[in-house]
Coordinates of C-alpha atoms in Angstrom, one line a residue:
X1 CA 112.2 -47.6 -28.2
X2 CA 113.1 -48.9 -24.9
X3 CA 110.6 -48.4 -21.9
X4 CA 113.0 -45.7 -20.5
X5 CA 112.7 -43.6 -23.4
X6 CA 109.0 -44.0 -23.4
X7 CA 108.7 -42.8 -19.8
X8 CA 110.7 -39.8 -20.4
X9 CA 108.8 -38.9 -23.4
X10 CA 105.5 -39.0 -21.3
X11 CA 106.9 -36.9 -18.5
X12 CA 107.8 -34.1 -21.1
X13 CA 104.2 -34.4 -22.7
X14 CA 102.6 -34.1 -19.2
X15 CA 104.9 -31.1 -18.3
X16 CA 103.8 -29.3 -21.6
X17 CA 100.0 -30.0 -21.0
X18 CA 100.5 -28.5 -17.5
X19 CA 102.1 -25.2 -18.8
X20 CA 99.5 -24.9 -21.3
X21 CA 96.8 -25.2 -18.7
X22 CA 98.4 -22.7 -16.6
X23 CA 98.5 -20.3 -19.3
X24 CA 95.1 -20.5 -20.1
X25 CA 94.0 -19.9 -16.4
X26 CA 96.2 -16.9 -16.0
X27 CA 94.7 -15.5 -19.2
X28 CA 91.0 -15.9 -18.0
X29 CA 91.8 -14.5 -14.5
X30 CA 93.4 -11.3 -16.2
X31 CA 90.1 -10.7 -18.5
X32 CA 87.4 -11.3 -15.7
X33 CA 86.4 -8.0 -13.9
X34 CA 87.7 -7.8 -10.2
X35 CA 84.9 -7.4 -7.5
X36 CA 84.6 -4.2 -5.7
X37 CA 85.8 -3.9 -2.5
X38 CA 83.3 -4.8 0.5
X39 CA 83.6 -1.0 1.5
X40 CA 82.4 0.3 -1.9
X41 CA 79.3 -1.9 -2.2
X42 CA 75.7 -0.2 -1.7
X43 CA 74.1 -0.9 1.7
X44 CA 71.0 -2.9 1.5
X45 CA 67.8 -0.9 1.8
X46 CA 66.7 -0.3 5.5
X47 CA 63.4 -1.8 6.4
X48 CA 60.7 0.9 6.9
X49 CA 58.1 0.3 9.8
X50 CA 55.0 2.6 9.7
X51 CA 55.0 5.4 11.9
X52 CA 51.2 6.1 11.8
X53 CA 50.6 4.1 14.6
X54 CA 47.5 6.2 15.9
X55 CA 45.7 5.9 12.5
X56 CA 46.1 2.4 12.2
X57 CA 44.8 1.7 15.7
X58 CA 41.9 4.2 15.0
X59 CA 41.0 1.9 11.9
X60 CA 41.3 -1.2 13.7
X61 CA 38.9 -0.1 16.7
X62 CA 36.3 0.9 14.0
X63 CA 36.3 -2.4 12.1
X64 CA 36.5 -4.2 15.6
X65 CA 33.5 -2.1 16.7
X66 CA 29.8 -3.0 17.0
X67 CA 28.1 -3.4 13.6
X68 CA 25.4 -0.8 14.6
X69 CA 28.3 1.8 15.1
X70 CA 29.9 0.8 11.8
X71 CA 26.6 1.3 9.8
X72 CA 26.0 4.9 11.4
X73 CA 29.4 6.0 10.1
X74 CA 28.3 4.6 6.4
X75 CA 24.9 6.5 6.8
X76 CA 26.4 9.7 7.8
X77 CA 28.8 9.4 5.1
X78 CA 26.2 9.0 2.5
X79 CA 23.9 11.5 4.0
X80 CA 26.6 14.4 4.1
X81 CA 28.1 13.7 0.4
X82 CA 24.8 12.5 -1.3
X83 CA 26.9 10.4 -3.7
X84 CA 27.0 6.8 -4.5
X85 CA 30.0 4.6 -2.9
X86 CA 31.1 1.1 -3.8
X87 CA 32.3 -1.0 -0.7
X88 CA 35.9 -0.3 -1.5
X89 CA 35.1 3.4 -1.6
X90 CA 33.4 3.4 1.6
X91 CA 36.4 1.4 3.1
X92 CA 38.8 4.4 2.0
X93 CA 36.1 7.2 3.1
X94 CA 35.4 6.0 6.6
X95 CA 37.4 2.9 7.2
X96 CA 34.4 0.6 7.1
X97 CA 35.1 -2.8 5.5
X98 CA 31.8 -4.1 4.2
X99 CA 33.2 -6.8 2.1
X100 CA 35.4 -8.2 4.9
X101 CA 32.1 -8.2 7.2
X102 CA 29.0 -9.9 5.9
X103 CA 27.1 -8.5 8.9
X104 CA 27.8 -4.9 7.9
X105 CA 27.2 -5.6 4.4
X106 CA 23.8 -7.2 5.2
X107 CA 22.8 -4.6 7.5
X108 CA 23.7 -1.8 4.9
X109 CA 21.9 -3.6 2.1
X110 CA 18.7 -4.0 4.2
X111 CA 18.7 -0.6 5.9
X112 CA 15.9 1.6 5.0
X113 CA 17.9 4.5 4.7
X114 CA 20.3 3.0 2.3
X115 CA 20.0 2.5 -1.4
X116 CA 21.8 -0.6 -3.0
X117 CA 21.7 -0.9 -6.7
X118 CA 23.8 -4.1 -6.7
X119 CA 27.2 -2.3 -6.8
X120 CA 26.9 1.1 -4.9
X121 CA 25.3 2.1 -1.8
X122 CA 23.8 5.8 -1.6
X123 CA 21.3 7.8 0.8
X124 CA 17.5 7.2 0.7
X125 CA 15.6 9.8 2.2
X126 CA 11.8 9.1 3.0
X127 CA 10.6 11.4 0.5
X128 CA 12.3 11.6 -2.9
X129 CA 12.5 15.3 -3.5
X130 CA 15.5 17.4 -4.7
X131 CA 14.3 21.2 -4.9
X132 CA 11.7 23.8 -3.9
X133 CA 9.3 23.1 -6.8
X134 CA 9.0 19.5 -5.7
X135 CA 8.7 20.2 -2.2
X136 CA 5.9 22.5 -2.6
X137 CA 4.2 19.8 -4.7
X138 CA 4.9 17.2 -2.0
X139 CA 3.3 19.1 0.7
X140 CA 0.1 20.0 -1.3
X141 CA -0.4 16.2 -1.6
X142 CA -0.8 16.1 2.2
X143 CA -3.9 18.4 3.1
X144 CA -3.8 17.1 6.7
X145 CA -0.2 18.2 6.9
X146 CA 3.4 16.5 6.9
X147 CA 5.9 16.3 9.5
X148 CA 8.8 18.7 9.0
X149 CA 11.0 15.9 10.7
X150 CA 10.1 13.6 7.6
X151 CA 11.4 16.2 5.2
X152 CA 14.6 17.2 6.9
X153 CA 16.9 14.9 5.2
X154 CA 15.3 15.1 1.7
X155 CA 18.3 17.3 0.4
X156 CA 20.8 19.6 2.1
X157 CA 18.7 22.9 2.0
X158 CA 15.3 21.6 2.4
X159 CA 14.9 23.6 5.5
X160 CA 15.7 26.7 4.0
X161 CA 13.1 26.0 1.1
X162 CA 10.5 25.6 3.6
X163 CA 10.9 29.0 5.1
X164 CA 10.9 30.2 1.5
X165 CA 7.7 28.8 0.8
X166 CA 6.2 29.7 4.0
X167 CA 7.2 33.3 3.6
X168 CA 5.8 33.2 -0.1
X169 CA 2.6 32.0 1.3
X170 CA 2.4 28.6 -0.3
X171 CA 2.6 26.6 2.7
X172 CA 1.8 26.9 6.5
X173 CA 4.1 25.8 9.3
X174 CA 2.3 25.2 12.5
X175 CA 3.5 23.4 15.8
X176 CA 1.9 20.3 17.1
X177 CA 1.3 20.8 20.6
X178 CA 1.3 17.0 21.3
X179 CA 4.7 16.1 19.9
X180 CA 6.2 19.6 19.8
X181 CA 7.2 19.3 16.3
X182 CA 6.2 21.3 13.1
X183 CA 3.8 20.3 10.5
X184 CA 3.7 21.5 7.1
X185 CA 0.4 22.3 5.6
X186 CA -0.5 23.4 2.1
X187 CA -1.8 27.0 1.4
X188 CA -3.1 26.1 -2.1
X189 CA -6.2 28.1 -3.5
X190 CA -6.9 25.1 -5.9
X191 CA -8.0 23.0 -2.7
X192 CA -11.4 22.9 -1.9
X193 CA -12.7 25.5 0.5
X194 CA -13.3 24.5 4.2
X195 CA -16.8 25.3 5.5
X196 CA -16.9 26.1 9.2
X197 CA -20.1 25.9 11.3
X198 CA -21.5 29.1 12.5
X199 CA -21.9 27.8 16.1
X200 CA -18.3 26.6 16.0
X201 CA -17.1 30.3 14.9
X202 CA -19.1 31.9 17.6
X203 CA -17.7 29.4 20.4
X204 CA -14.1 30.2 19.2
X205 CA -14.6 33.9 19.2
X206 CA -16.2 33.8 22.6
X207 CA -13.2 32.3 24.3
X208 CA -11.6 34.9 26.5
X209 CA -7.9 34.9 27.3
X210 CA -6.7 35.7 30.7
X211 CA -5.9 39.5 30.8
X212 CA -2.9 39.2 33.4
X213 CA 0.5 37.7 31.6
X214 CA 0.9 35.6 34.8
X215 CA -2.2 33.9 34.1
X216 CA -1.4 33.2 30.6
X217 CA 2.1 31.7 31.5
X218 CA 0.2 29.5 34.1
X219 CA -2.3 28.3 31.4
X220 CA 0.9 27.6 29.2
X221 CA 2.5 25.7 31.6
X222 CA -0.6 23.5 32.3
X223 CA -0.4 22.7 28.6
X224 CA 3.3 21.6 28.9
X225 CA 4.6 24.6 27.0
X226 CA 7.2 26.8 28.5
X227 CA 6.4 30.5 28.5
X228 CA 9.1 32.5 26.8
X229 CA 8.6 35.3 29.6
X230 CA 8.7 35.2 33.4
X231 CA 6.5 38.1 34.5
X232 CA 6.4 37.3 38.2
X233 CA 10.5 37.4 38.1
X234 CA 10.4 40.5 36.2
X235 CA 7.9 42.5 38.3
X236 CA 9.6 41.1 41.5
X237 CA 13.1 42.6 40.0
X238 CA 11.4 45.9 39.0
X239 CA 9.8 46.2 42.7
X240 CA 13.3 45.6 44.1
X241 CA 14.7 48.4 42.2
X242 CA 11.5 50.7 43.2
X243 CA 10.2 50.9 39.4
X244 CA 6.3 51.1 39.7
X245 CA 4.2 48.7 38.0
X246 CA 1.9 50.1 35.5
X247 CA -1.1 48.2 36.1
X248 CA -3.3 48.0 32.7
X249 CA -6.9 49.3 33.1
X250 CA -9.4 46.7 32.9
X251 CA -11.5 46.8 29.6
X252 CA -15.1 46.8 29.7
X253 CA -16.4 43.6 28.4
X254 CA -18.1 43.7 24.8
X255 CA -20.7 41.3 23.6
X256 CA -20.0 39.9 20.3
X257 CA -21.9 41.4 17.6
X258 CA -21.9 41.9 13.7
X259 CA -19.8 45.1 13.9
X260 CA -17.2 43.7 16.3
X261 CA -13.8 43.2 14.5
X262 CA -12.3 40.0 15.4
X263 CA -9.1 38.5 14.1
X264 CA -6.7 35.6 15.1
X265 CA -3.1 36.4 15.2
X266 CA -1.9 32.5 14.4
X267 CA -4.7 31.5 11.9
X268 CA -5.9 34.5 9.9
X269 CA -7.1 32.5 7.1
X270 CA -9.2 30.1 9.1
X271 CA -12.4 32.1 9.1
X272 CA -11.8 34.1 5.9
X273 CA -13.6 31.5 3.8
X274 CA -17.3 30.8 3.7

């Protein structure tokens, strides 16, 4: 075979191969799915920004506030709910992040009003009582009296129970003139009777109160007590309206005797015992 014939034969083989490759390419193109038009494609999701700006600013101001203010928020939460909270639950409830603020966490753990069991925080009152019976038993342990202010946070309705015990005669509620605070005293018949010296009884009963309300109000003011009435103002108003004053006749002073009936309005039980 001559060189010319070999070249012709090679060209034909090349043309045949090119035709075969073109046929294969067109077949694959027909089988492949056509891409959807650009207009038919779904738009990408829009980026959403928070519209709760005020709430986020409020949370940020709490977490950047003084440690003391954050502790108060947590203690108020524990006092109102009387439930135990983990740090994560505290963060959800009042936005104080104790886990992210070591000073807040340590202050909570060491606060005398907070009990921490290693996982949860709860409110810790000064006296661990939860109902009226326990309250009565607690007051009976303090013959010298217990300050009501130390009982106010024991449980939610403790003040109502104190009034109930007072009405039932189980306790006395008296005011302390020095601190202007109420003191709860037990009225338990099982307690030993209090003996009062006869001379003290006579001295107590011999004290005569002023007969005019103006003088009584002056004595109250001298002892730092604000009178509930203003007799001088009332009398001046009555005089301006032409209402005459009804002066009470002075009673003859009687000496103390065995037949004299004596009472004490605010402490009737004081001298009832021998």
